[in-house]
Coordinates of C-alpha atoms and ligand atoms in Angstrom, one line a residue:
X75 CA -6.8 -2.3 10.0
X76 CA -5.1 1.1 10.2
X77 CA -5.8 2.7 6.8
X78 CA -4.3 6.0 5.5
X79 CA -6.2 7.4 2.5
X80 CA -3.8 9.7 0.6
X81 CA -5.6 12.2 -1.6
X82 CA -8.8 12.7 0.4
X83 CA -10.8 14.5 -2.3
X84 CA -14.0 13.0 -3.8
X85 CA -13.2 9.3 -4.1
X86 CA -10.7 9.1 -1.2
X87 CA -13.2 10.6 1.2
X88 CA -16.0 8.3 0.1
X89 CA -13.9 5.1 0.4
X90 CA -12.3 6.2 3.6
X91 CA -15.6 7.3 5.0
X92 CA -17.2 3.9 4.1
X93 CA -14.4 2.1 5.9
X94 CA -14.3 4.4 8.9
X95 CA -16.9 2.5 11.0
X96 CA -14.9 -0.7 10.8
X97 CA -11.2 0.4 10.5
X98 CA -9.0 3.2 11.9
X99 CA -9.0 5.6 8.9
X100 CA -6.9 8.7 8.4
X101 CA -7.8 11.0 5.5
X102 CA -4.8 12.9 4.2
X103 CA -5.8 15.8 2.0
X104 CA -6.1 19.5 2.1
X105 CA -7.8 22.1 4.3
X106 CA -10.5 23.2 4.8
X107 CA -11.9 19.7 4.0
X108 CA -9.7 17.6 6.2
X109 CA -9.8 20.1 9.0
X110 CA -13.6 20.0 9.0
X111 CA -13.4 16.1 8.9
X112 CA -11.0 16.1 11.9
X113 CA -13.1 18.5 14.0
X114 CA -16.7 17.8 12.9
X115 CA -16.5 14.4 11.1
X116 CA -17.5 13.5 7.6
X117 CA -21.0 13.4 6.1
X118 CA -21.7 10.8 3.4
X119 CA -24.8 11.5 1.3
X120 CA -26.5 10.4 -1.9
X121 CA -26.5 6.6 -2.2
X122 CA -25.2 6.3 1.3
X123 CA -26.5 8.3 4.3
X124 CA -24.0 8.2 7.2
X125 CA -21.9 10.5 9.5
X126 CA -18.5 9.0 10.3
X127 CA -15.4 10.2 12.3
X128 CA -12.1 9.4 10.5
X129 CA -9.0 11.4 11.4
X130 CA -8.3 14.3 9.0
X131 CA -4.8 15.6 8.4
X132 CA -2.7 17.4 5.8
X133 CA 0.4 15.2 6.3
X134 CA 1.1 11.5 6.1
X135 CA 1.0 9.7 9.5
X136 CA 4.1 7.9 10.7
X137 CA 2.8 4.4 10.0
X138 CA -0.3 2.5 8.7
X139 CA -1.2 -1.0 7.7
X140 CA -2.4 0.2 4.3
X141 CA -2.0 3.4 2.3
X142 CA -4.8 3.9 -0.3
X143 CA -3.8 6.3 -3.1
X144 CA -6.7 8.4 -4.5
X145 CA -4.9 11.5 -6.0
X146 CA -5.4 12.4 -9.6
X147 CA -2.9 10.5 -11.8
X148 CA -0.8 13.5 -12.4
X149 CA -0.2 13.8 -8.7
X150 CA 1.0 10.2 -8.2
X151 CA 4.7 10.9 -8.1
X152 CA 4.3 13.6 -5.5
X153 CA 2.0 11.3 -3.5
X154 CA 4.7 8.6 -3.6
X155 CA 7.3 11.0 -2.3
X156 CA 5.1 11.9 0.7
X157 CA 4.0 8.3 1.3
X158 CA 7.7 7.2 1.3
X159 CA 8.1 9.1 4.7
X160 CA 5.6 6.6 6.3
X161 CA 6.0 3.0 7.4
X162 CA 3.3 1.3 5.3
X163 CA 2.8 -2.5 5.2
X164 CA 1.1 -2.1 1.7
X165 CA -0.1 0.5 -0.8
X166 CA -3.2 0.3 -3.0
X167 CA -4.0 2.6 -5.9
X168 CA -7.7 3.1 -6.8
X169 CA -6.9 5.7 -9.4
X170 CA -8.1 5.8 -13.0
X171 CA -5.5 5.7 -15.8
X172 CA -2.4 3.6 -16.4
X173 CA 1.1 3.9 -14.9
X174 CA 0.1 4.8 -11.3
X175 CA 1.1 1.5 -9.7
X176 CA 4.5 1.6 -11.5
X177 CA 5.1 5.2 -10.4
X178 CA 4.3 4.1 -6.8
X179 CA 6.3 0.9 -6.9
X180 CA 9.5 2.6 -8.2
X181 CA 9.4 5.1 -5.3
X182 CA 8.1 3.0 -2.4
X183 CA 9.6 0.0 -0.5
X184 CA 6.1 -1.2 0.4
X185 CA 4.3 -3.7 -1.8
X186 CA 1.9 -2.0 -4.2
X187 CA -1.5 -3.4 -5.1
X188 CA -3.5 -2.4 -8.2
X189 CA -7.1 -1.5 -7.9
X190 CA -10.1 -0.2 -9.9
X191 CA -13.1 1.5 -8.5
X192 CA -16.6 2.1 -9.9
X193 CA -18.1 3.9 -6.9
X194 CA -19.1 7.4 -7.9
X195 CA -18.1 10.2 -5.6
X196 CA -18.3 14.0 -5.5
X197 CA -17.0 16.3 -2.8
X198 CA -19.8 18.7 -2.2
X199 CA -18.5 20.8 0.7
X200 CA -15.7 20.6 3.3
X201 CA -16.7 17.6 5.4
X202 CA -19.4 16.4 2.9
X203 CA -19.0 13.9 0.1
X204 CA -21.8 12.5 -2.0
X205 CA -21.9 9.0 -3.2
X206 CA -23.3 9.5 -6.8
X207 CA -23.4 5.7 -7.4
X208 CA -22.6 2.4 -5.7
X209 CA -20.1 0.3 -7.5
X210 CA -17.3 -2.1 -6.6
X211 CA -13.6 -2.2 -5.9
X212 CA -11.5 -4.8 -7.8
X213 CA -7.9 -5.3 -6.4
X214 CA -5.0 -7.6 -6.6
X215 CA -1.3 -8.0 -7.3
X216 CA -0.3 -5.3 -9.8
X217 CA 1.5 -7.9 -12.0
X218 CA -1.3 -10.5 -11.6
X219 CA -1.3 -13.8 -9.8
X220 CA -2.3 -14.9 -6.3
X221 CA -1.5 -12.6 -3.4
X222 CA -2.1 -13.2 0.3
X223 CA -1.7 -9.5 0.9
X224 CA -4.5 -8.8 -1.7
X225 CA -6.7 -11.4 0.1
X226 CA -6.1 -9.6 3.4
X227 CA -6.9 -6.2 2.0
X228 CA -9.9 -7.6 0.2
X229 CA -11.2 -9.1 3.4
X230 CA -10.7 -5.8 5.3
X231 CA -12.6 -3.9 2.6
X232 CA -15.4 -6.6 2.5
X233 CA -15.6 -6.3 6.4
X234 CA -15.9 -2.6 6.0
X235 CA -18.9 -3.0 3.7
X236 CA -17.3 -2.2 0.4
X237 CA -18.3 -4.4 -2.6
X238 CA -14.9 -5.9 -3.3
X239 CA -13.4 -8.5 -5.7
X240 CA -9.9 -9.8 -5.4
X241 CA -8.6 -10.6 -8.9
X242 CA -5.5 -12.5 -10.1
X243 CA -5.7 -10.7 -13.4
X244 CA -5.2 -7.0 -12.5
X245 CA -3.1 -6.2 -15.7
X246 CA -6.1 -7.2 -17.8
X247 CA -8.6 -5.5 -15.4
X248 CA -6.6 -2.2 -15.6
X249 CA -6.4 -2.3 -19.4
X250 CA -10.1 -3.1 -19.7
X251 CA -10.9 -0.1 -17.5
X252 CA -8.5 2.0 -19.6
X253 CA -10.2 1.0 -22.9
X254 CA -13.5 2.2 -21.4
X255 CA -12.1 5.5 -20.2
X256 CA -10.2 5.9 -23.5
X257 CA -13.6 5.5 -25.3
X258 CA -15.7 7.7 -23.1
X259 CA -13.8 10.4 -21.1
X260 CA -12.2 12.6 -23.8
X261 CA -15.0 12.3 -26.3
X262 CA -17.6 13.4 -23.7
X263 CA -15.3 16.2 -22.4
X264 CA -14.6 17.6 -25.9
X265 CA -18.3 17.4 -27.0
X266 CA -19.5 18.6 -23.6
X267 CA -22.1 15.8 -23.5
X268 CA -23.1 13.2 -20.9
X269 CA -22.0 9.6 -21.4
X270 CA -25.3 8.6 -23.0
X271 CA -24.6 10.7 -26.1
X272 CA -22.0 8.1 -27.0
X273 CA -24.5 5.2 -27.3
X274 CA -25.4 6.0 -30.9
X275 CA -23.4 7.2 -33.9
X276 CA -21.7 9.5 -34.6
X277 CA -20.4 9.5 -31.0
X278 CA -20.5 5.7 -30.6
X279 CA -18.2 5.3 -33.6
X280 CA -15.5 7.4 -31.9
X281 CA -16.0 5.5 -28.7
X282 CA -15.7 2.1 -30.4
X283 CA -12.6 3.1 -32.4
X284 CA -10.8 4.6 -29.4
X285 CA -11.5 1.5 -27.3
X286 CA -10.4 -0.8 -30.1
X287 CA -7.1 1.1 -30.5
X288 CA -6.5 0.8 -26.8
X289 CA -7.2 -2.9 -26.8
X290 CA -4.7 -3.4 -29.6
X291 CA -2.0 -1.6 -27.6
X292 CA -2.8 -3.8 -24.6
X293 CA -2.1 -6.8 -26.7
X294 CA 1.2 -5.4 -27.8
X295 CA 2.0 -5.1 -24.0
X296 CA 1.2 -8.8 -23.6
X297 CA -2.2 -8.3 -22.1
X298 CA -5.1 -10.2 -23.8
X299 CA -7.9 -7.7 -24.4
X300 CA -10.3 -8.4 -27.3
X301 CA -10.7 -5.3 -29.4
X302 CA -14.3 -6.0 -30.5
X303 CA -15.3 -6.8 -26.9
X304 CA -13.6 -3.6 -25.7
X305 CA -15.6 -1.6 -28.3
X306 CA -18.9 -3.2 -27.2
X307 CA -18.1 -2.7 -23.4
X308 CA -17.2 1.0 -23.8
X309 CA -20.6 1.7 -25.5
X310 CA -22.3 -0.5 -22.9
X311 CA -20.7 1.5 -20.0
X312 CA -21.7 4.8 -21.7
X313 CA -25.3 3.5 -21.8
X314 CA -25.2 2.2 -18.2
X315 CA -23.8 5.6 -17.0
X316 CA -25.8 7.6 -19.6
X317 CA -26.6 10.5 -17.2
X318 CA -23.1 10.7 -15.8
X319 CA -20.9 13.6 -16.8
X320 CA -17.5 11.8 -17.1
X321 CA -14.7 12.8 -14.7
X322 CA -12.9 14.4 -17.6
X323 CA -15.9 16.5 -18.6
X324 CA -16.3 17.6 -15.0
X325 CA -12.6 18.6 -15.0
X326 CA -12.9 20.6 -18.2
X327 CA -16.2 22.3 -17.0
X328 CA -14.4 23.2 -13.8
X329 CA -11.4 24.5 -15.6
X330 CA -9.2 21.8 -14.0
X331 CA -6.2 19.8 -15.4
X332 CA -7.4 16.5 -16.8
X333 CA -6.1 12.9 -16.6
X334 CA -5.6 12.7 -20.4
X335 CA -1.9 11.7 -20.1
X336 CA -2.8 8.6 -18.1
X337 CA -5.7 7.6 -20.4
X338 CA -5.6 8.4 -24.1
X339 CA -2.1 9.8 -23.8
X340 CA -0.9 6.5 -22.3
X341 CA -2.4 4.6 -25.3
X342 CA -0.6 7.0 -27.7
X343 CA 2.7 6.7 -25.7
X344 CA 2.7 2.9 -25.7
X345 CA 1.4 2.3 -29.3
X346 CA 3.8 0.7 -31.8
X347 CA 1.3 1.4 -34.7
X348 CA -0.7 4.6 -35.4
X349 CA -3.7 5.1 -33.1
X350 CA -5.3 8.0 -34.9
X351 CA -8.4 8.4 -32.7
X352 CA -6.5 8.4 -29.4
X353 CA -3.9 10.7 -31.0
X354 CA -6.6 13.2 -32.0
X355 CA -8.5 13.0 -28.7
X356 CA -5.2 13.5 -26.8
X357 CA -4.1 16.5 -28.9
X358 CA -7.5 18.2 -28.6
X359 CA -7.7 17.8 -24.8
X360 CA -4.1 19.0 -24.5
X361 CA -4.9 22.0 -26.7
X362 CA -7.7 22.9 -24.3
X363 CA -5.3 22.4 -21.3
X364 CA -2.7 24.7 -22.9
X365 CA -5.3 27.3 -23.4
X366 CA -6.3 27.0 -19.8
X367 CA -2.8 27.1 -18.3
X368 CA -2.5 23.4 -17.6
X369 CA 0.6 22.7 -19.6
X370 CA 2.2 19.5 -18.3
X371 CA 5.4 20.1 -16.4
Ligands
NAI227 N1 -14.6 10.7 -8.2 C1 -15.0 9.5 -8.7 O1 -16.2 9.2 -8.7 C2 -14.0 8.5 -9.2 C3 -12.6 8.9 -9.3 N2 -11.8 7.9 -9.7 C4 -10.3 8.2 -9.9 O2 -9.8 8.5 -8.6 C5 -8.8 9.5 -8.6 C6 -9.2 10.7 -7.7 O3 -10.3 11.2 -8.3 P1 -11.2 12.3 -7.5 O4 -11.3 11.8 -6.1 O5 -12.4 12.6 -8.3 O6 -10.2 13.6 -7.5 P2 -10.2 14.8 -6.5 O7 -9.4 15.9 -7.1 O8 -11.5 15.1 -5.9 O9 -9.3 14.2 -5.2 C7 -7.9 14.1 -5.2 C8 -7.5 14.9 -3.9 O10 -6.1 14.7 -3.7 C9 -5.6 15.8 -3.0 N3 -4.2 15.9 -3.1 C10 -3.4 15.8 -4.3 N4 -2.1 15.9 -3.9 C11 -2.1 16.0 -2.6 C12 -1.0 16.0 -1.6 N5 0.3 16.1 -2.0 N6 -1.3 16.1 -0.3 C13 -2.6 16.1 0.1 N7 -3.6 16.0 -0.7 C14 -3.4 15.9 -2.1 C15 -6.3 17.0 -3.8 O11 -6.3 18.2 -3.1 C16 -7.7 16.4 -4.0 O12 -8.5 16.8 -3.0 C17 -8.6 9.8 -10.1 O13 -7.7 9.0 -10.7 C18 -10.0 9.5 -10.6 O14 -10.0 9.3 -12.1 C19 -12.1 6.6 -10.0 C20 -13.4 6.3 -9.9 C21 -14.4 7.2 -9.5
KPL228 C1 -16.7 4.9 -16.5 C2 -16.7 6.4 -16.5 C3 -16.5 7.0 -17.8 C4 -18.0 6.8 -15.9 O1 -18.3 8.2 -16.0 C5 -15.6 6.9 -15.6 O2 -14.8 6.1 -15.0 C6 -15.2 8.4 -15.5 O3 -16.1 9.2 -15.6 O4 -14.0 8.6 -15.2

């Protein structure tokens, strides 16, 4: 399969790198990283130890069987505009946060698949990405149901050695991931603590309440997510990833824009009843972003 990974930073480089021995992979990102990949190859380290040779470029190729989108959620619209210039048989988002698939589908003619990813990745140097943890990719039709296309992409990922599950319930899967991120990311970022700090009160109380609020909003959107189960799962993931610094904490520590709008901000935007914990977390992260010049356009 000819695969174009658009947004070859940490996650895109890891996923593209893992697939590069089995498929024709092009990493689309920014120099110096993609330039080094194209001339010297890509080194995978950490939980995976491999040197692979995907193509690296800064612009979208003319055509590919599959476009995999791994930009941060706030770059999805720009990514869609650039991907629209290519002839793609399908597009798959592996991003965190909600709204990415809809943003892609409204701008692209290609069918858009939804996906979640629990592999951990961190770009260490140009041409070098570290796998900070093995996980799995779950993918399927973005509105749920059976999909021959999802089956084909799932088989291609499986053949490439990625732990992959094809799901007929992607709306629920995406919301379940969102309840976890709503419970963990902003709280750890604001408190400047690893995920494990949220396994006991007072932190766990914030995590449970934010996850419950998100689950309730999911139900108003017609997606059945149990609030108590979501609360338990968010704390369980915080425990299972206790030593992780969440992606939002890493963004804040690096002075980068965060994905708050696609996580707690999405919960607030789609709530028909007050969601005070998500409102507070969103406002405080946005306050930090305003102080650091990341006002949303
Ligand atoms: N890093 C991880 O372990 C995981 C990340 N995710 C999610 O995956 C997404 C990506 O996360 P990361 O890889 O950590 O972010 P990242 O910032 O390392 O990678 C995104 C890359 O896209 C590039 N990019 C953005 N717009 C571009 C454009 N127009 N043309 C070319 N390149 C462009 C950026 O330069 C950057 O290198 C996020 O939604 C994140 O929440 C999900 C699971 C794990
Ligand atoms: C599940 C969690 C919180 C793991 O750190 C994550 O997905 C993130 O950091 O974005």
